[in-house]
Coordinates of C-alpha atoms and ligand atoms in Angstrom, one line a residue:
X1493 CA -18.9 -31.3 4.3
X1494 CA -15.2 -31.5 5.0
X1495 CA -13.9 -30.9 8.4
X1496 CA -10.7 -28.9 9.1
X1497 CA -8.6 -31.5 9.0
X1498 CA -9.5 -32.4 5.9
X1499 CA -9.5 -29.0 4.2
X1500 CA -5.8 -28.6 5.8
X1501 CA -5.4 -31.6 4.0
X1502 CA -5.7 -30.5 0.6
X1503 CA -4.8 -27.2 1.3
X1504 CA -1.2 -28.6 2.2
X1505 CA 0.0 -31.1 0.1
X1506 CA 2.7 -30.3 -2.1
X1507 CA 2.8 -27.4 -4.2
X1508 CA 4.3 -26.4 -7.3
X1509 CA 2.2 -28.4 -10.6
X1510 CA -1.0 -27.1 -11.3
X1511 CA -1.9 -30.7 -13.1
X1512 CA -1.7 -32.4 -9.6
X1513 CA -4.7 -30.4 -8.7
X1514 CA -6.8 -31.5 -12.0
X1515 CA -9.1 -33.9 -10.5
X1516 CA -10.1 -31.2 -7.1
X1517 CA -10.5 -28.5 -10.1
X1518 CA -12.1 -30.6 -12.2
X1519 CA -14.7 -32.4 -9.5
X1520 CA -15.7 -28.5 -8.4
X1521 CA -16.5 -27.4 -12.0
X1522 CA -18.7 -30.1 -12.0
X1523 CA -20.7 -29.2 -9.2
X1524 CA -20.8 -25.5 -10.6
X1525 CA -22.2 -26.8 -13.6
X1526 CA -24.8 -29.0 -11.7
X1527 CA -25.9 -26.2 -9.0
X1528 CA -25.2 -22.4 -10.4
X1529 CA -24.9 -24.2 -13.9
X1530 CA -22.9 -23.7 -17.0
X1531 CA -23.2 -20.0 -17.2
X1532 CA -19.8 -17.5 -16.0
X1533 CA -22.2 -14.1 -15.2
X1534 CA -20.6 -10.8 -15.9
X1535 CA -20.4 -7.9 -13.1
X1536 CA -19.3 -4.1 -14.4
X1537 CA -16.9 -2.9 -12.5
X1538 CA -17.0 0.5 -11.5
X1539 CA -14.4 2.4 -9.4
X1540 CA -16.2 5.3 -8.2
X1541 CA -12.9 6.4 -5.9
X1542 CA -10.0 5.5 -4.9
X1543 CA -9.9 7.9 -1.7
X1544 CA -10.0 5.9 1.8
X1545 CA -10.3 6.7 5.6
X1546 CA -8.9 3.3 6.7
X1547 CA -5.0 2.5 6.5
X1548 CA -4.8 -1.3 6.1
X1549 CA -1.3 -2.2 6.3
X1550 CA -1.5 -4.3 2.3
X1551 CA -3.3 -1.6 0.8
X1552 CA -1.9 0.6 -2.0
X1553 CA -4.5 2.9 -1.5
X1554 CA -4.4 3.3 2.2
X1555 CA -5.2 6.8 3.8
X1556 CA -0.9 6.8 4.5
X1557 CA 0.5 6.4 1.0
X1558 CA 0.8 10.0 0.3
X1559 CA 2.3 8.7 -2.9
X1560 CA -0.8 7.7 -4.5
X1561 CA -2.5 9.6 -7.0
X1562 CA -6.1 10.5 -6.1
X1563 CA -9.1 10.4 -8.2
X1564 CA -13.0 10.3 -7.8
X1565 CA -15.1 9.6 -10.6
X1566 CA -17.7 12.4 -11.9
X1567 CA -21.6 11.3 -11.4
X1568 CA -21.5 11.5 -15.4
X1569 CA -18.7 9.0 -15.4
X1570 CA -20.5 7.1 -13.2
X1571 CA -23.9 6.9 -14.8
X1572 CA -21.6 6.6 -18.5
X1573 CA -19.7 3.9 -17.3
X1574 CA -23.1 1.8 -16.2
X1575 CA -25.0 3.3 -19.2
X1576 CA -22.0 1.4 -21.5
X1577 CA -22.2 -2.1 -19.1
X1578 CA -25.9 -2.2 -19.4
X1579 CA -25.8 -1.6 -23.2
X1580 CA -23.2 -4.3 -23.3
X1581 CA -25.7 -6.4 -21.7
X1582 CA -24.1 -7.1 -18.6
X1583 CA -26.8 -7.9 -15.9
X1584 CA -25.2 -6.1 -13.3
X1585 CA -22.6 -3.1 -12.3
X1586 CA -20.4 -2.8 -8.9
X1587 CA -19.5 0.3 -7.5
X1588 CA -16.1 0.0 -5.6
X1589 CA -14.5 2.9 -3.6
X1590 CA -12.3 3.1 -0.9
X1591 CA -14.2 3.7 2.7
X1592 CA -15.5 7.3 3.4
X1593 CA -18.6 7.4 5.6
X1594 CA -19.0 11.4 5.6
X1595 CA -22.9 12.3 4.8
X1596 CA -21.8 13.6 1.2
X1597 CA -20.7 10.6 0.4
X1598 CA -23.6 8.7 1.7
X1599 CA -25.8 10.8 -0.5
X1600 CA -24.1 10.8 -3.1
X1601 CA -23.8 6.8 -3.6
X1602 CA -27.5 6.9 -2.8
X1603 CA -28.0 9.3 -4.9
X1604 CA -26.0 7.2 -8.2
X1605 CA -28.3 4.2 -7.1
X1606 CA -31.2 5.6 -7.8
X1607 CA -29.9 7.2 -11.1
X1608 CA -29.1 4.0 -12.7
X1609 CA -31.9 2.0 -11.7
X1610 CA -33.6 4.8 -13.3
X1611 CA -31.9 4.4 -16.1
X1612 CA -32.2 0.7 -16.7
X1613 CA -35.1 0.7 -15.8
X1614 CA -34.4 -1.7 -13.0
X1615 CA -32.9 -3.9 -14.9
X1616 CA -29.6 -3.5 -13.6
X1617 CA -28.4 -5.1 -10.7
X1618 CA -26.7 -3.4 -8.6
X1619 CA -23.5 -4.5 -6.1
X1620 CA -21.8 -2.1 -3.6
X1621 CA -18.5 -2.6 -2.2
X1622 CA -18.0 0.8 -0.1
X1623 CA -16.7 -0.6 3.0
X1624 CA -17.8 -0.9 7.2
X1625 CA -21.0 2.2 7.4
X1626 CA -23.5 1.7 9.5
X1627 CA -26.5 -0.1 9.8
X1628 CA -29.1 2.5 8.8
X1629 CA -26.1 3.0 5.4
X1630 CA -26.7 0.3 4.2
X1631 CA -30.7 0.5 4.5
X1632 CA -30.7 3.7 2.8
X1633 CA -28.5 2.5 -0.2
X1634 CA -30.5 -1.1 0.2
X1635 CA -33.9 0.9 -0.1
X1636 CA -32.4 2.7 -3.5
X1637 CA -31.6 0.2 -5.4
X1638 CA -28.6 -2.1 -4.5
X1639 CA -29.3 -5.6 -3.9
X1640 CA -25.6 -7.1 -3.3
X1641 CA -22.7 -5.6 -1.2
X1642 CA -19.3 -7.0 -1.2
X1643 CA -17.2 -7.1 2.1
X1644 CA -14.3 -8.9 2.7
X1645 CA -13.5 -9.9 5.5
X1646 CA -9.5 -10.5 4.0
X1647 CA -8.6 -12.8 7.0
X1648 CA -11.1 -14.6 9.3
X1649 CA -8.6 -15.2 12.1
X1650 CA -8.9 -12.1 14.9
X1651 CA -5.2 -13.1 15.5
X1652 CA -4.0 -12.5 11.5
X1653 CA -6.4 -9.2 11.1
X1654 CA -5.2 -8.2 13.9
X1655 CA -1.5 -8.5 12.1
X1656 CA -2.4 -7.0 8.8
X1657 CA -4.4 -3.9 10.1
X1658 CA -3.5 -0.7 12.7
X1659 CA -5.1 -1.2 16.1
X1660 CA -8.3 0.9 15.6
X1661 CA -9.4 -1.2 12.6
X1662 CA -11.8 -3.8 14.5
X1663 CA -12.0 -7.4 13.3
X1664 CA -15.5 -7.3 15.2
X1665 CA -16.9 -4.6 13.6
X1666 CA -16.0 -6.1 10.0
X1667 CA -18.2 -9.2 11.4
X1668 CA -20.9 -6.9 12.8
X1669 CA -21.2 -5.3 9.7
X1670 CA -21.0 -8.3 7.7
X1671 CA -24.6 -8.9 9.8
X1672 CA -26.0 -5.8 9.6
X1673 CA -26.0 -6.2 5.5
X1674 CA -27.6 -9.7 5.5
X1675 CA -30.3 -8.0 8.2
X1676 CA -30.8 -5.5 5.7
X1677 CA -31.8 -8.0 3.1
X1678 CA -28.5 -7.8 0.9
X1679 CA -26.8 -10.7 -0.8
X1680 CA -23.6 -11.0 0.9
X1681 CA -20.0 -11.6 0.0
X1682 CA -16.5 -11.5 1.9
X1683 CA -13.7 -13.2 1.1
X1684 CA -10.2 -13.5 1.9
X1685 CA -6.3 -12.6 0.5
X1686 CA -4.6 -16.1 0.2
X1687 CA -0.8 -16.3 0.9
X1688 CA -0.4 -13.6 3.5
X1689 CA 2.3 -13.0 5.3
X1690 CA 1.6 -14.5 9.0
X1691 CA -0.8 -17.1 7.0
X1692 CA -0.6 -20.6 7.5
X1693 CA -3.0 -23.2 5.6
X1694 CA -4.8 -23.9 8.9
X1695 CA -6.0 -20.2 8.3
X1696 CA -7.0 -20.8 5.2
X1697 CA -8.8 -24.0 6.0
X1698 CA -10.2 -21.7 9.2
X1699 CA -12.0 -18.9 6.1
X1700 CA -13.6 -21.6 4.7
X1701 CA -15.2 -22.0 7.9
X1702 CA -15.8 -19.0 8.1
X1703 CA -17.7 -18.4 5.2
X1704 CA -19.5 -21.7 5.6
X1705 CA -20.7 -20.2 9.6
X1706 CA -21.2 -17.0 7.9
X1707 CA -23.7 -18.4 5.0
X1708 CA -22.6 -15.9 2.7
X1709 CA -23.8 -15.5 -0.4
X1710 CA -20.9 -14.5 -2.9
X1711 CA -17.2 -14.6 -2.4
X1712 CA -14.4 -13.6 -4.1
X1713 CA -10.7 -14.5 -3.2
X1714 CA -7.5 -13.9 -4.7
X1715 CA -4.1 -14.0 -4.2
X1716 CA -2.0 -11.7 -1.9
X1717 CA 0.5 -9.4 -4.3
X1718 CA 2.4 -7.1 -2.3
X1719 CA 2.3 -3.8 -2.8
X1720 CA 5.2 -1.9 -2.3
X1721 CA 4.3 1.9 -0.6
X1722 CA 2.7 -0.2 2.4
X1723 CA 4.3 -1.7 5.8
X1724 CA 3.5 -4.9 4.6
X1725 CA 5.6 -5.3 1.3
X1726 CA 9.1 -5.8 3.2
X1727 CA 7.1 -8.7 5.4
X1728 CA 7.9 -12.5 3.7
X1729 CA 5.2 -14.6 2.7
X1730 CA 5.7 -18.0 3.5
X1731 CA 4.5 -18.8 -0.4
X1732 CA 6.1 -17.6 -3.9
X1733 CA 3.4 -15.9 -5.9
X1734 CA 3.4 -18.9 -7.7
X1735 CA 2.2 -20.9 -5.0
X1736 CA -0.2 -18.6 -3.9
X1737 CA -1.8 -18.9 -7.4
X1738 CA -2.1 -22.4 -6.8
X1739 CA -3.7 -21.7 -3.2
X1740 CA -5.8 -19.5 -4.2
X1741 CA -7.4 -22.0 -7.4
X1742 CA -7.5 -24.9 -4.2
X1743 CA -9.6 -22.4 -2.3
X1744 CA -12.4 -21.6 -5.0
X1745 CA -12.7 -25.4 -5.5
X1746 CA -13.0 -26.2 -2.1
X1747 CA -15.4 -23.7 -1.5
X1748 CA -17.6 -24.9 -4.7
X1749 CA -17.4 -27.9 -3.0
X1750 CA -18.6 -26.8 0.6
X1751 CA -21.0 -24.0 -0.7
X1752 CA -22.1 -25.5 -4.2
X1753 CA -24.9 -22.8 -4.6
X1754 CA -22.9 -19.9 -4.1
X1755 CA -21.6 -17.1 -6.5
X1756 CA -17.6 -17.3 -6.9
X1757 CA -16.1 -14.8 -8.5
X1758 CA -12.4 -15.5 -10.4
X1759 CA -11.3 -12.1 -9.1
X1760 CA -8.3 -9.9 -11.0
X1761 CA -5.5 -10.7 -8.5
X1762 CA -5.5 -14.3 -10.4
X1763 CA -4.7 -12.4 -13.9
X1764 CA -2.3 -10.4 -12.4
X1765 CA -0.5 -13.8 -11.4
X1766 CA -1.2 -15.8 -14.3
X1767 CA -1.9 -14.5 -17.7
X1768 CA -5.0 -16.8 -17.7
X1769 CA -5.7 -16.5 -14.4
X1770 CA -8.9 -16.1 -14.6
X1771 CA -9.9 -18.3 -16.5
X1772 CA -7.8 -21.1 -14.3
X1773 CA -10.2 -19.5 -11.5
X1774 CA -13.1 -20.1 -13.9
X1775 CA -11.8 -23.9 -14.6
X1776 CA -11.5 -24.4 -10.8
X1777 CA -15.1 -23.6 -9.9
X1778 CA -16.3 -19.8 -10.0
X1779 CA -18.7 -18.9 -12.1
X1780 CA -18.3 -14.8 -11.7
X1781 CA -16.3 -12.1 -13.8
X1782 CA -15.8 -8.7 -13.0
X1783 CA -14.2 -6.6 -16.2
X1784 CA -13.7 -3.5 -15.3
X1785 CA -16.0 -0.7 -16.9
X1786 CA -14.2 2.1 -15.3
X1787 CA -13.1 5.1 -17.6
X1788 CA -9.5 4.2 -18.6
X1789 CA -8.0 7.4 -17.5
X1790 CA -8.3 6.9 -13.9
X1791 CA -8.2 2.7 -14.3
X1792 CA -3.9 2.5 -13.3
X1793 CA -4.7 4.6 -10.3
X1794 CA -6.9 2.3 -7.9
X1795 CA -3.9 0.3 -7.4
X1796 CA -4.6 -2.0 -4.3
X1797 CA -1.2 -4.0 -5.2
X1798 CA 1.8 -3.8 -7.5
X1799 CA 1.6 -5.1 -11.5
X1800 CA -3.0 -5.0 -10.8
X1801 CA -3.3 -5.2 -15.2
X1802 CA -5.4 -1.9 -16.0
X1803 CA -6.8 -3.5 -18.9
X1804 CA -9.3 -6.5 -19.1
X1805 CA -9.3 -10.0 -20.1
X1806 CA -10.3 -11.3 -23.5
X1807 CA -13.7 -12.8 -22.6
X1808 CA -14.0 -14.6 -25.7
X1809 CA -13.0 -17.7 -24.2
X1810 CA -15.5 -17.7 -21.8
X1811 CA -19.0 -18.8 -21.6
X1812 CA -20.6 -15.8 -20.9
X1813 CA -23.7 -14.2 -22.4
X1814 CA -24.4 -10.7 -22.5
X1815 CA -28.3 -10.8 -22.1
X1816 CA -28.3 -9.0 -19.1
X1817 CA -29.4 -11.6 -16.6
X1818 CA -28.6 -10.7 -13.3
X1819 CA -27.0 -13.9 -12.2
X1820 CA -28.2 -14.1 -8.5
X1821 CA -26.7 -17.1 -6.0
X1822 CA -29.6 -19.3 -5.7
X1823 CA -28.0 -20.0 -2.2
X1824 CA -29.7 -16.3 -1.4
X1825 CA -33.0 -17.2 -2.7
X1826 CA -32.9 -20.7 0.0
X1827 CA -31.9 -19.2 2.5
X1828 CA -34.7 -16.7 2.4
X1829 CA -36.8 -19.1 1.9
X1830 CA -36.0 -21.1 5.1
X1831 CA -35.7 -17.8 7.3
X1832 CA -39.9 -17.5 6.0
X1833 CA -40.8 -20.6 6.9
X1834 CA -38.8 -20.1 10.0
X1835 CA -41.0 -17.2 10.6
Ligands
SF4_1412 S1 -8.2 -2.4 1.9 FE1 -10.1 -1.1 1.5 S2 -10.4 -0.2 3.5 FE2 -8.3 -0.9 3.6 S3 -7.1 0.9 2.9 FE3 -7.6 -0.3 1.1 S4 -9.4 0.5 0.2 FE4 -9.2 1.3 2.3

């Protein structure tokens, strides 16, 4: 394990060549291969909404940009759009909305659970990624059916959230929460936005600590990409986008390096950077792809940041294979383990 001076370390030195980072990129695909193996799983993406409670200050979705063109997904969209994943033979679906915690909405997303477990058969994994609810929530939608839930935590420093979010949005709660889901008996993930504005690489190095204390499960990290109907957009980054590319590949290969049994997904803030973005994130360590299997008619509208491509990535490049395997973190499976025996 690296210690923050080291991982400031890498995450400082020069940037601005990709090929200078071969050998850290190269040395974590190699432990991906050896722990999670050889395999890049494939995740549905679903997004069921793109309606929101919260007002984070990055967010092109935010309750406050009364510009934004709302939309929520019929339950037969739903149901279609994981109905056409699993026939696809992707192992698993996410469901992705912005945060509403009204009892409709809780029913509701318990309600789609069920429905497409029942219609797999099971088969389907299941990943949510509906935000801070409470702890009884996330039981209910645990005991229906979904076995993952994604929540990033977007900066680990109190200081930076603090910076990048009005006053009522509470770092503490995000951590709470982030507890109440691995109580539950979830598989977790956070992650993080890399080349904030505010961010320095000791923050950076800090999230990897973060995740490590954490012992999450999944992560998925991406670049920051301003977008420009929020506060945030006139705010400078210290980094060009292109530098944040770069940061964001030294992050998944460190983290494949601290947390070699984790699920890492090469998320689509990297293709909106790069046209092969993802598969630079793919090259660089992470092992998870989410294309998106929403209905294309809504897909431009859940637009978190500026230039987010509405259309997918050929995947033929990729070693993936559509047999439906669910592709869990064997670092979920360990940890269990030890919590029995700790029992
Ligand atoms: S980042 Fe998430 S919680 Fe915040 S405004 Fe956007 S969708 Fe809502």
């Amino acid at each position: 394990m690296r210690s923050r001076e080291e991982l400031v370390k890498v995450l400082g030195a020069p940037l601005g060549d990709l090929a200078t980072d071969e050998a850290l990129f190269a040395g974590a695909a190699e432990v991906r291969d050896r722990t999670v193996g050889r395999r890049v799983y494939l995740r549905g993406l679903i997004e069921l909404s793109n309606r929101c409670r919260k007002n984070c200050l990055y967010c092109g979705i935010r309750s406050g940009n009364g510009r934004a063109e709302r939309y929520e997904l019929t339950d037969g969209e739903v149901l279609e759009a994981a109905r056409g994943a699993w026939r696809a033979g992707y192992g698993s679906v996410v469901i992705q909305a912005g945060e509403r915690t009204d009892g409709a909405f809780v029913e509701r997303v318990e309600r789609l659970v069920e429905e497409i477990g029942r219609m797999s058969e099971g088969k389907l994994g299941i990943t949510l990624s509906l935000g801070e609810q409470t702890a009884e929530v996330y039981r209910r939608w645990y005991r229906a059916g979904a076995h993952r839930y994604l929540l990033r935590i977007e900066a680990s420093s109190p200081v930076l959230y603090g910076r990048l979010h009005p006053a009522d949005h509470r770092y503490e709660r995000r951590v709470a929460c982030l507890e109440a889901l691995r109580e539950t008996g979830y598989q977790v993930g956070t992650g993080v936005m890399i080349g904030l504005p505010f961010q320095r690489v000791e923050d950076l190095a800090d999230d990897l600590l973060f995740f490590r204390r954490m012992d999450i499960d999944m992560c998925g990290m991406g670049p920051y990409i301003e977008h420009p109907q929020t506060p945030l957009a006139g705010v400078r980054s210290e980094f060009t986008r292109e530098e944040r590319l770069q940061l964001a590949l030294r992050m998944i290969a460190l983290l494949r390096l601290e947390m070699p049994d984790i699920n890492i997904a090469a998320t689509t803030a990297l293709h909106a950077l790069h046209p092969r973005g993802r598969e630079l994130g793919v090259a660089a360590g992470a092992n998870i792809l989410m294309p998106n299997v929403t209905p294309e008619v809504v897909r431009g509208n859940y637009r978190l940041y500026e230039g987010k491509p509405a259309e997918d990535t050929d995947l033929s490049g990729f070693r993936t294979v559509p047999d439906g395997a669910w592709g869990d973190a064997p670092h979920y499976a360990s940890r269990r383990e030890a919590a029995k025996s700790e029992e």
